């Protein structure tokens, strides 16, 4: 099944207000350090990068490493500047790519 | 203090005092009540509760045609109405099998008999997803497993397992979860062992897991022989635990540390 992402952005905000953004994505975040039943290392399979853009402007970026838990949850804040779209993308090993967008109205 | 010394201390407490009776309804506490503010916030917010990832997958599976080209929705329709309260009544007695079955087993019975598809493996992502999806429809519903002529015998067997000392530590479930639930074990709350949020997203597991997985954890902890997933004795223990938690609201999918 494709990756599932859950994102939480307030649908409405006042101009200049600090808004909280939360994101959660399903991913096993296999570290690459664990052996399988036959002693072979399970290949690393992690999300490497998370980026959030607000109307095309990058407002948050995070690099992920093997120590990040499965199903990573990221919470951060930004300034509500104008109405538009908040887009989040996740990139990782084995060509993993996921993106989610949500609209925000700023008054 | 090392864990074995605490366990030994608990064992001594159990010897020194007779077992305390069942926890009164007013004192019953869900695992939720023992959690930190942060963990509670995670469970309360559907966009932070990782269990919801499985619920969404479960919704997809609910509508997927498999086997004899039948979907769950084909018979049961909209789960929001047809499955409301169902998970709060499981494990339930199956007249065909003459024994109680838990929700996972019930889903697999539907899968093999009605959909003519392969059953899901225990603890597989798909089975957990469907169970979480069905369970989610009962969130807030009071736990109400039937206590009748069919189930009584199995509830009693579950109680026997709960109160029986076992394993190398010679501990019963009741010694911790009835008598010492307000204490701590190796820094963690002991809790009452109320099965209110299953399947749960356990942060330690970084995964969703069933009540049986959790029970097997505890059984490993007291170093006893651990029954296989799906074993009848684990279903009876589940049934007893749900009966013991009667009236408490279901929280599925719960988040636990």
mmCIF file of C-alpha atoms in Angstrom:
data_model
loop_
_atom_site.group_PDB
_atom_site.id
_atom_site.type_symbol
_atom_site.label_atom_id
_atom_site.label_comp_id
_atom_site.label_asym_id
_atom_site.label_seq_id
_atom_site.Cartn_x
_atom_site.Cartn_y
_atom_site.Cartn_z
ATOM 1 C CA UNK A 1 0.000 0.000 0.000
ATOM 2 C CA UNK A 2 1.245 3.476 -0.785
ATOM 3 C CA UNK A 3 2.562 5.661 2.000
ATOM 4 C CA UNK A 4 -0.096 7.323 4.095
ATOM 5 C CA UNK A 5 0.439 10.817 5.372
ATOM 6 C CA UNK A 6 -1.598 12.735 7.913
ATOM 7 C CA UNK A 7 -1.105 16.478 8.073
ATOM 8 C CA UNK A 8 -2.624 19.070 10.336
ATOM 9 C CA UNK A 9 -2.608 22.713 9.269
ATOM 10 C CA UNK A 10 -5.182 25.195 10.604
ATOM 11 C CA UNK A 11 -7.586 25.948 7.705
ATOM 12 C CA UNK A 12 -7.826 29.608 8.752
ATOM 13 C CA UNK A 13 -5.363 31.983 10.411
ATOM 14 C CA UNK A 14 -4.870 35.696 11.044
ATOM 15 C CA UNK A 15 -2.101 37.486 9.136
ATOM 16 C CA UNK A 16 1.105 37.437 11.160
ATOM 17 C CA UNK A 17 -0.130 34.656 13.442
ATOM 18 C CA UNK A 18 2.225 31.809 14.383
ATOM 19 C CA UNK A 19 0.611 28.560 13.218
ATOM 20 C CA UNK A 20 1.478 25.027 14.254
ATOM 21 C CA UNK A 21 1.937 22.424 11.523
ATOM 22 C CA UNK A 22 1.998 18.697 12.227
ATOM 23 C CA UNK A 23 2.822 15.869 9.856
ATOM 24 C CA UNK A 24 2.866 12.112 10.216
ATOM 25 C CA UNK A 25 3.803 9.621 7.503
ATOM 26 C CA UNK A 26 3.803 5.836 7.383
ATOM 27 C CA UNK A 27 7.297 4.547 6.742
ATOM 28 C CA UNK A 28 9.201 1.625 8.221
ATOM 29 C CA UNK A 29 12.490 3.608 8.556
ATOM 30 C CA UNK A 30 14.565 0.438 8.319
ATOM 31 C CA UNK A 31 17.944 1.403 9.760
ATOM 32 C CA UNK A 32 20.223 -0.828 7.690
ATOM 33 C CA UNK A 33 21.848 -2.112 10.873
ATOM 34 C CA UNK A 34 19.434 -4.917 11.730
ATOM 35 C CA UNK A 35 20.101 -8.506 10.696
ATOM 36 C CA UNK A 36 17.292 -10.696 9.373
ATOM 37 C CA UNK A 37 16.575 -14.297 10.395
ATOM 38 C CA UNK A 38 19.527 -15.595 8.359
ATOM 39 C CA UNK A 39 22.001 -13.024 9.711
ATOM 40 C CA UNK A 40 22.075 -10.849 6.588
ATOM 41 C CA UNK A 41 21.708 -7.107 7.103
ATOM 42 C CA UNK A 42 18.330 -5.766 6.019
ATOM 43 C CA UNK A 43 19.127 -2.980 3.523
ATOM 44 C CA UNK A 44 18.604 0.545 4.756
ATOM 45 C CA UNK A 45 15.261 2.033 3.763
ATOM 46 C CA UNK A 46 14.646 5.447 5.298
ATOM 47 C CA UNK A 47 13.175 8.816 4.457
ATOM 48 C CA UNK A 48 16.131 11.144 3.964
ATOM 49 C CA UNK A 49 14.521 14.511 3.561
ATOM 50 C CA UNK A 50 11.359 16.335 4.531
ATOM 51 C CA UNK A 51 10.537 19.732 3.045
ATOM 52 C CA UNK A 52 7.609 22.067 3.637
ATOM 53 C CA UNK A 53 6.861 24.935 1.272
ATOM 54 C CA UNK A 54 4.321 27.730 1.705
ATOM 55 C CA UNK A 55 3.208 29.108 -1.670
ATOM 56 C CA UNK A 56 6.447 27.777 -3.152
ATOM 57 C CA UNK A 57 8.680 29.301 -0.459
ATOM 58 C CA UNK A 58 10.540 26.808 1.684
ATOM 59 C CA UNK A 59 9.630 27.311 5.350
ATOM 60 C CA UNK A 60 10.934 24.099 6.912
ATOM 61 C CA UNK A 61 13.404 21.381 5.976
ATOM 62 C CA UNK A 62 14.639 18.372 7.918
ATOM 63 C CA UNK A 63 17.179 15.672 7.199
ATOM 64 C CA UNK A 64 16.297 12.249 8.586
ATOM 65 C CA UNK A 65 18.812 9.615 9.665
ATOM 66 C CA UNK A 66 18.556 5.928 10.620
ATOM 67 C CA UNK A 67 17.890 6.789 14.282
ATOM 68 C CA UNK A 68 14.603 8.502 13.406
ATOM 69 C CA UNK A 69 11.663 6.311 14.461
ATOM 70 C CA UNK A 70 9.309 4.504 12.125
ATOM 71 C CA UNK A 71 6.299 6.575 11.019
ATOM 72 C CA UNK A 72 8.058 9.885 11.673
ATOM 73 C CA UNK A 73 6.020 12.675 13.215
ATOM 74 C CA UNK A 74 7.239 16.239 12.628
ATOM 75 C CA UNK A 75 5.759 19.313 14.296
ATOM 76 C CA UNK A 76 6.900 22.881 13.644
ATOM 77 C CA UNK A 77 5.600 26.428 13.396
ATOM 78 C CA UNK A 78 5.570 29.104 10.719
ATOM 79 C CA UNK A 79 4.128 32.571 10.206
ATOM 80 C CA UNK A 80 0.788 32.895 8.420
ATOM 81 C CA UNK A 81 1.596 35.420 5.677
ATOM 82 C CA UNK A 82 -0.983 34.962 2.908
ATOM 83 C CA UNK A 83 -3.687 32.609 1.678
ATOM 84 C CA UNK A 84 -2.432 29.755 -0.412
ATOM 85 C CA UNK A 85 -1.100 26.245 -0.299
ATOM 86 C CA UNK A 86 1.174 24.471 2.135
ATOM 87 C CA UNK A 87 2.942 21.524 0.526
ATOM 88 C CA UNK A 88 4.992 18.830 2.211
ATOM 89 C CA UNK A 89 7.269 16.357 0.473
ATOM 90 C CA UNK A 90 9.174 13.378 1.742
ATOM 91 C CA UNK A 91 12.113 11.834 -0.191
ATOM 92 C CA UNK A 92 13.954 8.668 0.680
ATOM 93 C CA UNK A 93 15.767 5.489 -0.234
ATOM 94 C CA UNK A 94 14.591 3.312 -3.121
ATOM 95 C CA UNK A 95 13.043 6.312 -4.853
ATOM 96 C CA UNK A 96 10.558 6.900 -2.045
ATOM 97 C CA UNK A 97 8.538 10.037 -2.699
ATOM 98 C CA UNK A 98 5.362 11.335 -1.118
ATOM 99 C CA UNK A 99 3.677 14.711 -1.184
ATOM 100 C CA UNK A 100 0.653 16.283 0.481
ATOM 101 C CA UNK A 101 -0.860 19.731 0.016
ATOM 102 C CA UNK A 102 -3.409 21.644 2.009
ATOM 103 C CA UNK A 103 -5.027 25.052 1.539
ATOM 104 C CA UNK A 104 -4.864 27.798 4.140
ATOM 105 C CA UNK A 105 -6.922 31.003 4.266
ATOM 106 C CA UNK A 106 -5.234 34.004 5.863
ATOM 107 C CA UNK A 107 -7.355 37.008 6.797
ATOM 108 C CA UNK B 1 16.916 -1.019 41.429
ATOM 109 C CA UNK B 2 17.332 -3.793 38.871
ATOM 110 C CA UNK B 3 14.108 -5.227 37.431
ATOM 111 C CA UNK B 4 14.616 -8.664 38.998
ATOM 112 C CA UNK B 5 14.792 -7.184 42.477
ATOM 113 C CA UNK B 6 11.569 -5.267 41.923
ATOM 114 C CA UNK B 7 9.931 -8.413 40.602
ATOM 115 C CA UNK B 8 11.218 -10.306 43.626
ATOM 116 C CA UNK B 9 9.890 -7.561 45.910
ATOM 117 C CA UNK B 10 6.492 -7.764 44.223
ATOM 118 C CA UNK B 11 6.474 -11.516 44.661
ATOM 119 C CA UNK B 12 7.114 -11.071 48.375
ATOM 120 C CA UNK B 13 4.293 -8.535 48.618
ATOM 121 C CA UNK B 14 2.034 -11.128 47.014
ATOM 122 C CA UNK B 15 3.027 -13.676 49.631
ATOM 123 C CA UNK B 16 2.642 -11.300 52.554
ATOM 124 C CA UNK B 17 -0.844 -10.025 51.746
ATOM 125 C CA UNK B 18 -3.860 -11.934 50.482
ATOM 126 C CA UNK B 19 -4.933 -11.004 46.954
ATOM 127 C CA UNK B 20 -7.057 -7.857 46.776
ATOM 128 C CA UNK B 21 -10.432 -8.339 45.122
ATOM 129 C CA UNK B 22 -11.369 -7.015 41.713
ATOM 130 C CA UNK B 23 -10.843 -3.278 41.145
ATOM 131 C CA UNK B 24 -14.156 -1.453 41.832
ATOM 132 C CA UNK B 25 -15.764 0.210 38.799
ATOM 133 C CA UNK B 26 -15.106 3.715 40.165
ATOM 134 C CA UNK B 27 -11.362 3.032 40.457
ATOM 135 C CA UNK B 28 -10.904 1.556 37.000
ATOM 136 C CA UNK B 29 -8.321 3.411 34.957
ATOM 137 C CA UNK B 30 -7.372 3.015 31.344
ATOM 138 C CA UNK B 31 -3.702 2.896 30.361
ATOM 139 C CA UNK B 32 -4.415 6.365 28.970
ATOM 140 C CA UNK B 33 -4.757 7.742 32.502
ATOM 141 C CA UNK B 34 -1.223 6.607 33.321
ATOM 142 C CA UNK B 35 0.351 8.296 30.283
ATOM 143 C CA UNK B 36 2.253 11.551 29.994
ATOM 144 C CA UNK B 37 0.532 14.668 28.706
ATOM 145 C CA UNK B 38 2.440 14.362 25.419
ATOM 146 C CA UNK B 39 1.393 10.762 24.801
ATOM 147 C CA UNK B 40 -2.219 11.622 25.596
ATOM 148 C CA UNK B 41 -2.114 14.523 23.128
ATOM 149 C CA UNK B 42 -0.835 12.099 20.501
ATOM 150 C CA UNK B 43 -3.772 9.742 21.009
ATOM 151 C CA UNK B 44 -6.349 12.526 21.134
ATOM 152 C CA UNK B 45 -5.367 14.124 17.816
ATOM 153 C CA UNK B 46 -6.287 12.001 14.814
ATOM 154 C CA UNK B 47 -3.542 13.639 12.767
ATOM 155 C CA UNK B 48 -0.880 12.814 15.378
ATOM 156 C CA UNK B 49 -2.161 9.353 16.342
ATOM 157 C CA UNK B 50 -0.086 6.965 14.224
ATOM 158 C CA UNK B 51 -2.769 4.298 14.699
ATOM 159 C CA UNK B 52 -4.891 6.305 12.272
ATOM 160 C CA UNK B 53 -2.473 5.341 9.470
ATOM 161 C CA UNK B 54 -3.677 1.755 9.914
ATOM 162 C CA UNK B 55 -7.307 2.834 10.236
ATOM 163 C CA UNK B 56 -7.055 4.534 6.827
ATOM 164 C CA UNK B 57 -5.459 1.428 5.320
ATOM 165 C CA UNK B 58 -8.236 -0.614 6.909
ATOM 166 C CA UNK B 59 -10.856 1.549 5.241
ATOM 167 C CA UNK B 60 -9.265 0.769 1.866
ATOM 168 C CA UNK B 61 -9.288 -2.953 2.656
ATOM 169 C CA UNK B 62 -12.916 -2.737 3.813
ATOM 170 C CA UNK B 63 -13.928 -1.665 0.308
ATOM 171 C CA UNK B 64 -11.577 -3.954 -1.628
ATOM 172 C CA UNK B 65 -13.023 -6.894 -3.554
ATOM 173 C CA UNK B 66 -11.072 -10.087 -2.863
ATOM 174 C CA UNK B 67 -11.481 -13.852 -3.315
ATOM 175 C CA UNK B 68 -15.027 -14.384 -4.575
ATOM 176 C CA UNK B 69 -15.067 -10.701 -5.643
ATOM 177 C CA UNK B 70 -16.657 -9.685 -2.375
ATOM 178 C CA UNK B 71 -15.715 -6.778 -0.167
ATOM 179 C CA UNK B 72 -16.485 -6.322 3.524
ATOM 180 C CA UNK B 73 -18.651 -3.375 2.485
ATOM 181 C CA UNK B 74 -20.585 -5.658 0.090
ATOM 182 C CA UNK B 75 -22.246 -7.385 3.070
ATOM 183 C CA UNK B 76 -21.764 -4.930 5.927
ATOM 184 C CA UNK B 77 -22.223 -1.637 4.054
ATOM 185 C CA UNK B 78 -21.051 1.528 5.745
ATOM 186 C CA UNK B 79 -18.815 0.514 8.648
ATOM 187 C CA UNK B 80 -19.619 3.721 10.514
ATOM 188 C CA UNK B 81 -23.106 2.393 11.198
ATOM 189 C CA UNK B 82 -22.784 -1.382 10.801
ATOM 190 C CA UNK B 83 -19.608 -1.748 12.909
ATOM 191 C CA UNK B 84 -20.480 0.799 15.606
ATOM 192 C CA UNK B 85 -20.127 -0.906 18.973
ATOM 193 C CA UNK B 86 -19.056 -4.252 17.491
ATOM 194 C CA UNK B 87 -15.453 -4.185 18.703
ATOM 195 C CA UNK B 88 -16.687 -3.360 22.222
ATOM 196 C CA UNK B 89 -18.435 -6.758 22.281
ATOM 197 C CA UNK B 90 -15.437 -8.908 21.236
ATOM 198 C CA UNK B 91 -14.194 -11.587 21.880
ATOM 199 C CA UNK B 92 -17.653 -13.030 21.160
ATOM 200 C CA UNK B 93 -19.018 -16.564 21.314
ATOM 201 C CA UNK B 94 -19.146 -18.306 17.954
ATOM 202 C CA UNK B 95 -22.001 -20.880 17.942
ATOM 203 C CA UNK B 96 -20.430 -22.584 14.902
ATOM 204 C CA UNK B 97 -17.110 -23.134 16.675
ATOM 205 C CA UNK B 98 -18.487 -23.513 20.199
ATOM 206 C CA UNK B 99 -15.884 -21.128 21.579
ATOM 207 C CA UNK B 100 -15.190 -17.407 21.743
ATOM 208 C CA UNK B 101 -13.291 -15.753 18.885
ATOM 209 C CA UNK B 102 -11.545 -12.410 18.987
ATOM 210 C CA UNK B 103 -12.026 -9.654 16.423
ATOM 211 C CA UNK B 104 -8.986 -10.697 14.382
ATOM 212 C CA UNK B 105 -10.271 -14.271 14.183
ATOM 213 C CA UNK B 106 -13.761 -13.049 13.297
ATOM 214 C CA UNK B 107 -12.327 -11.006 10.417
ATOM 215 C CA UNK B 108 -10.420 -14.041 9.179
ATOM 216 C CA UNK B 109 -13.534 -16.245 9.432
ATOM 217 C CA UNK B 110 -15.371 -13.735 7.233
ATOM 218 C CA UNK B 111 -12.420 -13.720 4.882
ATOM 219 C CA UNK B 112 -12.225 -17.476 4.427
ATOM 220 C CA UNK B 113 -15.947 -18.353 4.603
ATOM 221 C CA UNK B 114 -17.636 -15.380 2.936
ATOM 222 C CA UNK B 115 -14.954 -13.873 0.729
ATOM 223 C CA UNK B 116 -13.217 -17.184 0.026
ATOM 224 C CA UNK B 117 -9.878 -15.492 0.340
ATOM 225 C CA UNK B 118 -6.744 -16.452 2.231
ATOM 226 C CA UNK B 119 -6.808 -15.552 5.925
ATOM 227 C CA UNK B 120 -4.438 -12.824 7.073
ATOM 228 C CA UNK B 121 -1.499 -13.820 9.277
ATOM 229 C CA UNK B 122 -1.679 -12.705 12.918
ATOM 230 C CA UNK B 123 0.013 -9.324 13.445
ATOM 231 C CA UNK B 124 0.194 -8.751 9.674
ATOM 232 C CA UNK B 125 -0.253 -5.170 8.565
ATOM 233 C CA UNK B 126 -3.511 -5.949 6.763
ATOM 234 C CA UNK B 127 -5.127 -7.758 9.692
ATOM 235 C CA UNK B 128 -4.114 -5.010 12.107
ATOM 236 C CA UNK B 129 -5.418 -2.401 9.670
ATOM 237 C CA UNK B 130 -8.848 -4.001 9.316
ATOM 238 C CA UNK B 131 -9.079 -4.633 13.053
ATOM 239 C CA UNK B 132 -8.127 -1.024 13.784
ATOM 240 C CA UNK B 133 -10.663 0.227 11.240
ATOM 241 C CA UNK B 134 -13.468 -1.872 12.729
ATOM 242 C CA UNK B 135 -12.345 -0.958 16.248
ATOM 243 C CA UNK B 136 -12.290 2.749 15.408
ATOM 244 C CA UNK B 137 -16.043 2.657 14.718
ATOM 245 C CA UNK B 138 -16.598 1.828 18.402
ATOM 246 C CA UNK B 139 -14.438 4.576 19.848
ATOM 247 C CA UNK B 140 -16.220 5.952 22.905
ATOM 248 C CA UNK B 141 -18.606 2.982 23.121
ATOM 249 C CA UNK B 142 -18.679 1.203 26.488
ATOM 250 C CA UNK B 143 -17.002 -2.208 26.522
ATOM 251 C CA UNK B 144 -19.771 -4.783 26.826
ATOM 252 C CA UNK B 145 -18.802 -8.393 26.161
ATOM 253 C CA UNK B 146 -21.819 -10.620 26.800
ATOM 254 C CA UNK B 147 -21.746 -12.403 30.151
ATOM 255 C CA UNK B 148 -24.150 -15.271 29.504
ATOM 256 C CA UNK B 149 -24.468 -19.050 29.520
ATOM 257 C CA UNK B 150 -22.214 -19.310 26.446
ATOM 258 C CA UNK B 151 -19.378 -17.080 27.569
ATOM 259 C CA UNK B 152 -19.420 -17.586 31.353
ATOM 260 C CA UNK B 153 -17.271 -20.714 31.256
ATOM 261 C CA UNK B 154 -14.648 -19.014 29.103
ATOM 262 C CA UNK B 155 -14.602 -15.838 31.207
ATOM 263 C CA UNK B 156 -13.978 -18.053 34.253
ATOM 264 C CA UNK B 157 -11.126 -19.796 32.459
ATOM 265 C CA UNK B 158 -9.647 -16.422 31.584
ATOM 266 C CA UNK B 159 -9.946 -15.372 35.227
ATOM 267 C CA UNK B 160 -8.140 -18.551 36.271
ATOM 268 C CA UNK B 161 -5.300 -17.708 33.901
ATOM 269 C CA UNK B 162 -5.239 -14.130 35.216
ATOM 270 C CA UNK B 163 -4.987 -15.158 38.863
ATOM 271 C CA UNK B 164 -2.726 -18.205 38.391
ATOM 272 C CA UNK B 165 0.911 -17.805 39.380
ATOM 273 C CA UNK B 166 3.142 -18.841 36.518
ATOM 274 C CA UNK B 167 6.620 -18.693 35.081
ATOM 275 C CA UNK B 168 10.017 -18.653 36.698
ATOM 276 C CA UNK B 169 9.051 -15.468 38.567
ATOM 277 C CA UNK B 170 5.965 -17.264 39.889
ATOM 278 C CA UNK B 171 3.777 -14.212 39.338
ATOM 279 C CA UNK B 172 0.127 -13.965 38.366
ATOM 280 C CA UNK B 173 -1.291 -11.143 36.241
ATOM 281 C CA UNK B 174 -3.457 -10.151 39.228
ATOM 282 C CA UNK B 175 -0.494 -9.596 41.540
ATOM 283 C CA UNK B 176 0.604 -6.646 39.426
ATOM 284 C CA UNK B 177 -2.582 -5.482 37.715
ATOM 285 C CA UNK B 178 -5.145 -5.910 40.530
ATOM 286 C CA UNK B 179 -2.997 -5.540 43.633
ATOM 287 C CA UNK B 180 -0.160 -3.173 42.659
ATOM 288 C CA UNK B 181 -1.433 -1.149 39.709
ATOM 289 C CA UNK B 182 -0.617 2.156 41.356
ATOM 290 C CA UNK B 183 3.053 1.218 41.677
ATOM 291 C CA UNK B 184 5.904 1.413 39.243
ATOM 292 C CA UNK B 185 8.045 -1.303 37.720
ATOM 293 C CA UNK B 186 11.489 -0.252 36.510
ATOM 294 C CA UNK B 187 10.294 3.348 36.346
ATOM 295 C CA UNK B 188 7.152 2.599 34.351
ATOM 296 C CA UNK B 189 3.614 2.632 35.711
ATOM 297 C CA UNK B 190 2.345 -0.906 36.327
ATOM 298 C CA UNK B 191 -1.228 0.051 35.230
ATOM 299 C CA UNK B 192 -4.379 -2.003 35.595
ATOM 300 C CA UNK B 193 -3.984 -3.845 32.312
ATOM 301 C CA UNK B 194 -7.319 -2.647 30.945
ATOM 302 C CA UNK B 195 -7.597 -3.534 27.229
ATOM 303 C CA UNK B 196 -9.265 -0.280 26.231
ATOM 304 C CA UNK B 197 -7.369 0.817 23.151
ATOM 305 C CA UNK B 198 -6.465 -2.250 21.084
ATOM 306 C CA UNK B 199 -5.011 -2.543 18.582
ATOM 307 C CA UNK B 200 -2.613 0.042 20.018
ATOM 308 C CA UNK B 201 0.195 2.035 18.487
ATOM 309 C CA UNK B 202 2.936 1.335 20.997
ATOM 310 C CA UNK B 203 5.794 3.791 20.740
ATOM 311 C CA UNK B 204 8.220 1.116 21.918
ATOM 312 C CA UNK B 205 7.129 -1.149 19.059
ATOM 313 C CA UNK B 206 7.047 1.685 16.505
ATOM 314 C CA UNK B 207 4.123 -0.271 15.200
ATOM 315 C CA UNK B 208 0.515 -1.193 15.746
ATOM 316 C CA UNK B 209 -0.001 -4.371 17.760
ATOM 317 C CA UNK B 210 -2.821 -6.534 19.048
ATOM 318 C CA UNK B 211 -3.815 -7.327 22.614
ATOM 319 C CA UNK B 212 -2.369 -10.811 22.162
ATOM 320 C CA UNK B 213 1.007 -9.360 21.253
ATOM 321 C CA UNK B 214 0.874 -7.315 24.454
ATOM 322 C CA UNK B 215 -0.178 -10.331 26.529
ATOM 323 C CA UNK B 216 2.710 -12.332 25.119
ATOM 324 C CA UNK B 217 5.024 -9.492 26.203
ATOM 325 C CA UNK B 218 3.883 -9.786 29.815
ATOM 326 C CA UNK B 219 4.047 -13.598 29.729
ATOM 327 C CA UNK B 220 7.618 -13.410 28.447
ATOM 328 C CA UNK B 221 8.318 -10.991 31.299
ATOM 329 C CA UNK B 222 7.348 -13.517 33.963
ATOM 330 C CA UNK B 223 9.287 -16.159 32.012
ATOM 331 C CA UNK B 224 6.523 -18.621 31.412
ATOM 332 C CA UNK B 225 5.623 -20.682 28.352
ATOM 333 C CA UNK B 226 4.119 -18.209 25.897
ATOM 334 C CA UNK B 227 1.135 -19.473 23.866
ATOM 335 C CA UNK B 228 1.172 -18.937 20.096
ATOM 336 C CA UNK B 229 -0.745 -16.003 18.617
ATOM 337 C CA UNK B 230 -4.395 -16.995 18.260
ATOM 338 C CA UNK B 231 -4.184 -19.645 20.988
ATOM 339 C CA UNK B 232 -7.455 -20.396 22.744
ATOM 340 C CA UNK B 233 -6.027 -19.560 26.180
ATOM 341 C CA UNK B 234 -5.041 -16.077 24.977
ATOM 342 C CA UNK B 235 -8.555 -15.525 23.577
ATOM 343 C CA UNK B 236 -10.011 -16.557 26.954
ATOM 344 C CA UNK B 237 -7.672 -14.146 28.705
ATOM 345 C CA UNK B 238 -8.725 -11.395 26.265
ATOM 346 C CA UNK B 239 -12.358 -12.209 26.995
ATOM 347 C CA UNK B 240 -11.798 -12.014 30.741
ATOM 348 C CA UNK B 241 -9.921 -8.720 30.409
ATOM 349 C CA UNK B 242 -12.706 -7.200 28.318
ATOM 350 C CA UNK B 243 -15.277 -8.440 30.839
ATOM 351 C CA UNK B 244 -13.127 -6.951 33.617
ATOM 352 C CA UNK B 245 -13.112 -3.599 31.736
ATOM 353 C CA UNK B 246 -16.889 -3.654 31.132
ATOM 354 C CA UNK B 247 -18.364 -0.182 30.923
ATOM 355 C CA UNK B 248 -15.062 1.527 30.117
ATOM 356 C CA UNK B 249 -15.048 3.427 26.819
ATOM 357 C CA UNK B 250 -13.106 1.926 23.909
ATOM 358 C CA UNK B 251 -10.290 4.191 22.660
ATOM 359 C CA UNK B 252 -9.180 2.325 19.522
ATOM 360 C CA UNK B 253 -6.673 3.056 18.126
ATOM 361 C CA UNK B 254 -4.907 3.829 21.398
ATOM 362 C CA UNK B 255 -1.394 5.190 21.729
ATOM 363 C CA UNK B 256 0.750 3.709 24.498
ATOM 364 C CA UNK B 257 4.360 4.251 25.493
#
